[in-house]
Amino acid sequence: MSIEVGEKLTGKVSGITNFGAFIDLGNKKTGLVHISEISNSFVKDIHDVLTVGDEVTVLVTSVGDDGKIGLSIRKLEDKPKEEEKKEQGNSAKRPAQKKAPVREQNSGNKQEDFDALMNSFLKESDDRLSSLRKNTEGKRGGRGGRRN
């Protein structure tokens, strides 16, 4: 029996550690469900959710060249409605990032716009570097440093 990524399998919990649970899949195959893949909610103690001998349905997430099988219970669970709403709302949005100031763009040449942006970036970068050098210059030890 070959196990492939994406398969749904049923197995028994054969062992529990502080980082996950080992699932006996039959035919002398065992996989690991990491503690983060057990539930959609936070799991502080795995013993609160699983016990040895429990029968569980798992999704195969990875099969390593060395025979290690990665499993997930969480990916089979129905997502809570709150999380679905969040995901639907976030699907059209990008993650919040620090954005550069908005500049008026001419309908002119794109190369000129790029050059102007690059020049302003280089100027800001040089200003920051010179400021950094001034602030760290006196803090170095050894000969030649400023003395008060």
Short mmCIF file of C-alpha atoms in Angstrom, two decimals:
data_model
loop_
_atom_site.label_atom_id
_atom_site.label_comp_id
_atom_site.label_asym_id
_atom_site.label_seq_id
_atom_site.Cartn_x
_atom_site.Cartn_y
_atom_site.Cartn_z
CA MET A 1 0.00 0.00 0.00
CA SER A 2 1.58 3.27 -1.06
CA ILE A 3 0.61 6.42 0.79
CA GLU A 4 0.28 9.59 -1.24
CA VAL A 5 -0.08 13.24 -0.30
CA GLY A 6 -3.73 14.32 -0.14
CA GLU A 7 -5.12 10.93 0.92
CA LYS A 8 -7.61 10.64 3.77
CA LEU A 9 -6.76 7.71 6.02
CA THR A 10 -8.05 6.25 9.26
CA GLY A 11 -5.64 5.17 11.95
CA LYS A 12 -5.17 4.67 15.67
CA VAL A 13 -3.15 6.87 18.00
CA SER A 14 -0.19 4.69 18.94
CA GLY A 15 1.85 7.20 20.91
CA ILE A 16 1.73 10.75 22.22
CA THR A 17 4.65 13.13 22.77
CA ASN A 18 4.77 16.78 23.76
CA PHE A 19 5.13 17.78 20.07
CA GLY A 20 2.50 15.55 18.47
CA ALA A 21 0.86 12.16 18.14
CA PHE A 22 1.99 9.08 16.24
CA ILE A 23 -0.75 7.44 14.20
CA ASP A 24 -0.60 3.77 13.19
CA LEU A 25 -1.92 3.64 9.62
CA GLY A 26 -1.68 -0.16 9.21
CA ASN A 27 0.74 -2.20 7.08
CA LYS A 28 3.57 -1.20 9.44
CA LYS A 29 3.17 2.47 8.48
CA THR A 30 3.20 5.21 11.11
CA GLY A 31 2.78 8.94 10.65
CA LEU A 32 3.07 11.99 12.87
CA VAL A 33 0.41 14.61 13.49
CA HIS A 34 2.25 17.68 14.79
CA ILE A 35 0.51 19.42 17.70
CA SER A 36 -0.15 22.45 15.46
CA GLU A 37 -2.03 20.19 13.01
CA ILE A 38 -4.44 18.70 15.55
CA SER A 39 -7.03 21.45 15.81
CA ASN A 40 -7.92 24.87 14.41
CA SER A 41 -7.80 26.21 17.97
CA PHE A 42 -4.70 26.39 20.19
CA VAL A 43 -3.74 23.07 21.82
CA LYS A 44 -1.67 23.55 24.96
CA ASP A 45 -1.69 19.90 26.08
CA ILE A 46 -2.16 17.22 23.46
CA HIS A 47 -3.59 14.87 26.10
CA ASP A 48 -6.66 17.14 26.30
CA VAL A 49 -7.53 16.26 22.69
CA LEU A 50 -6.14 12.77 21.99
CA THR A 51 -5.44 9.61 23.94
CA VAL A 52 -3.61 6.42 22.94
CA GLY A 53 -6.01 4.08 21.18
CA ASP A 54 -8.26 6.80 19.70
CA GLU A 55 -9.31 6.18 16.12
CA VAL A 56 -8.81 9.28 13.98
CA THR A 57 -9.17 10.30 10.36
CA VAL A 58 -6.13 12.13 9.02
CA LEU A 59 -5.00 13.84 5.84
CA VAL A 60 -1.55 12.98 4.47
CA THR A 61 0.33 16.30 4.09
CA SER A 62 3.80 15.01 3.27
CA VAL A 63 5.73 11.83 2.56
CA GLY A 64 9.48 12.18 2.96
CA ASP A 65 12.15 10.30 1.07
CA ASP A 66 13.20 8.79 4.40
CA GLY A 67 9.70 7.32 4.92
CA LYS A 68 8.43 9.96 7.35
CA ILE A 69 4.73 10.64 6.89
CA GLY A 70 3.30 14.03 7.89
CA LEU A 71 -0.37 14.04 8.85
CA SER A 72 -3.03 16.61 9.71
CA ILE A 73 -6.36 16.39 11.50
CA ARG A 74 -6.91 20.15 11.41
CA LYS A 75 -7.08 20.33 7.61
CA LEU A 76 -10.01 17.88 7.59
CA GLU A 77 -12.06 19.81 10.14
CA ASP A 78 -14.69 22.28 9.03
CA LYS A 79 -13.37 25.77 9.63
CA PRO A 80 -15.27 27.89 12.15
CA LYS A 81 -17.49 30.46 10.45
CA GLU A 82 -15.52 33.34 11.99
CA GLU A 83 -12.31 32.12 10.34
CA GLU A 84 -14.07 31.64 6.99
CA LYS A 85 -15.30 35.23 7.12
CA LYS A 86 -11.81 36.46 7.95
CA GLU A 87 -10.30 34.49 5.08
CA GLN A 88 -12.93 35.73 2.63
CA GLY A 89 -12.34 39.30 3.74
CA ASN A 90 -8.57 38.95 3.57
CA SER A 91 -8.47 37.18 0.22
CA ALA A 92 -8.87 40.44 -1.66
CA LYS A 93 -6.61 42.40 0.68
CA ARG A 94 -2.86 42.27 0.95
CA PRO A 95 -1.13 42.06 4.31
CA ALA A 96 -0.45 45.43 5.89
CA GLN A 97 2.93 46.68 4.80
CA LYS A 98 4.80 49.90 5.27
CA LYS A 99 4.10 51.78 2.08
CA ALA A 100 6.16 54.44 0.38
CA PRO A 101 4.63 57.90 0.14
CA VAL A 102 2.25 58.25 -2.77
CA ARG A 103 3.73 60.28 -5.60
CA GLU A 104 1.92 61.84 -8.50
CA GLN A 105 2.71 59.92 -11.64
CA ASN A 106 2.90 61.59 -14.98
CA SER A 107 1.64 59.90 -18.07
CA GLY A 108 5.25 60.28 -19.29
CA ASN A 109 7.98 57.79 -19.78
CA LYS A 110 8.17 54.91 -17.28
CA GLN A 111 11.96 54.92 -17.44
CA GLU A 112 12.04 58.54 -16.22
CA ASP A 113 9.68 57.67 -13.35
CA PHE A 114 11.90 54.77 -12.38
CA ASP A 115 15.03 56.91 -12.53
CA ALA A 116 13.41 59.56 -10.35
CA LEU A 117 12.35 56.94 -7.79
CA MET A 118 15.80 55.38 -7.80
CA ASN A 119 17.51 58.75 -7.33
CA SER A 120 15.29 59.64 -4.38
CA PHE A 121 15.91 56.21 -2.84
CA LEU A 122 19.68 56.59 -3.21
CA LYS A 123 19.59 60.05 -1.64
CA GLU A 124 17.55 58.83 1.34
CA SER A 125 19.84 55.83 1.70
CA ASP A 126 22.99 57.99 1.69
CA ASP A 127 21.44 60.32 4.29
CA ARG A 128 20.63 57.38 6.55
CA LEU A 129 24.10 55.87 6.18
CA SER A 130 25.86 59.13 6.97
CA SER A 131 23.64 59.61 10.04
CA LEU A 132 24.41 56.08 11.18
CA ARG A 133 28.15 56.61 10.70
CA LYS A 134 28.05 59.83 12.76
CA ASN A 135 26.23 58.09 15.61
CA THR A 136 28.48 55.03 15.76
CA GLU A 137 31.85 56.65 14.99
CA GLY A 138 32.58 57.72 18.58
CA LYS A 139 31.39 54.47 20.11
CA ARG A 140 34.19 52.36 18.68
CA GLY A 141 37.07 51.60 21.00
CA GLY A 142 40.76 51.73 20.24
CA ARG A 143 42.98 54.43 18.83
CA GLY A 144 41.66 57.27 16.78
CA GLY A 145 38.24 57.45 18.36
CA ARG A 146 36.80 60.66 19.74
CA ARG A 147 37.59 61.36 23.34
CA ASN A 148 35.57 63.53 25.65
#
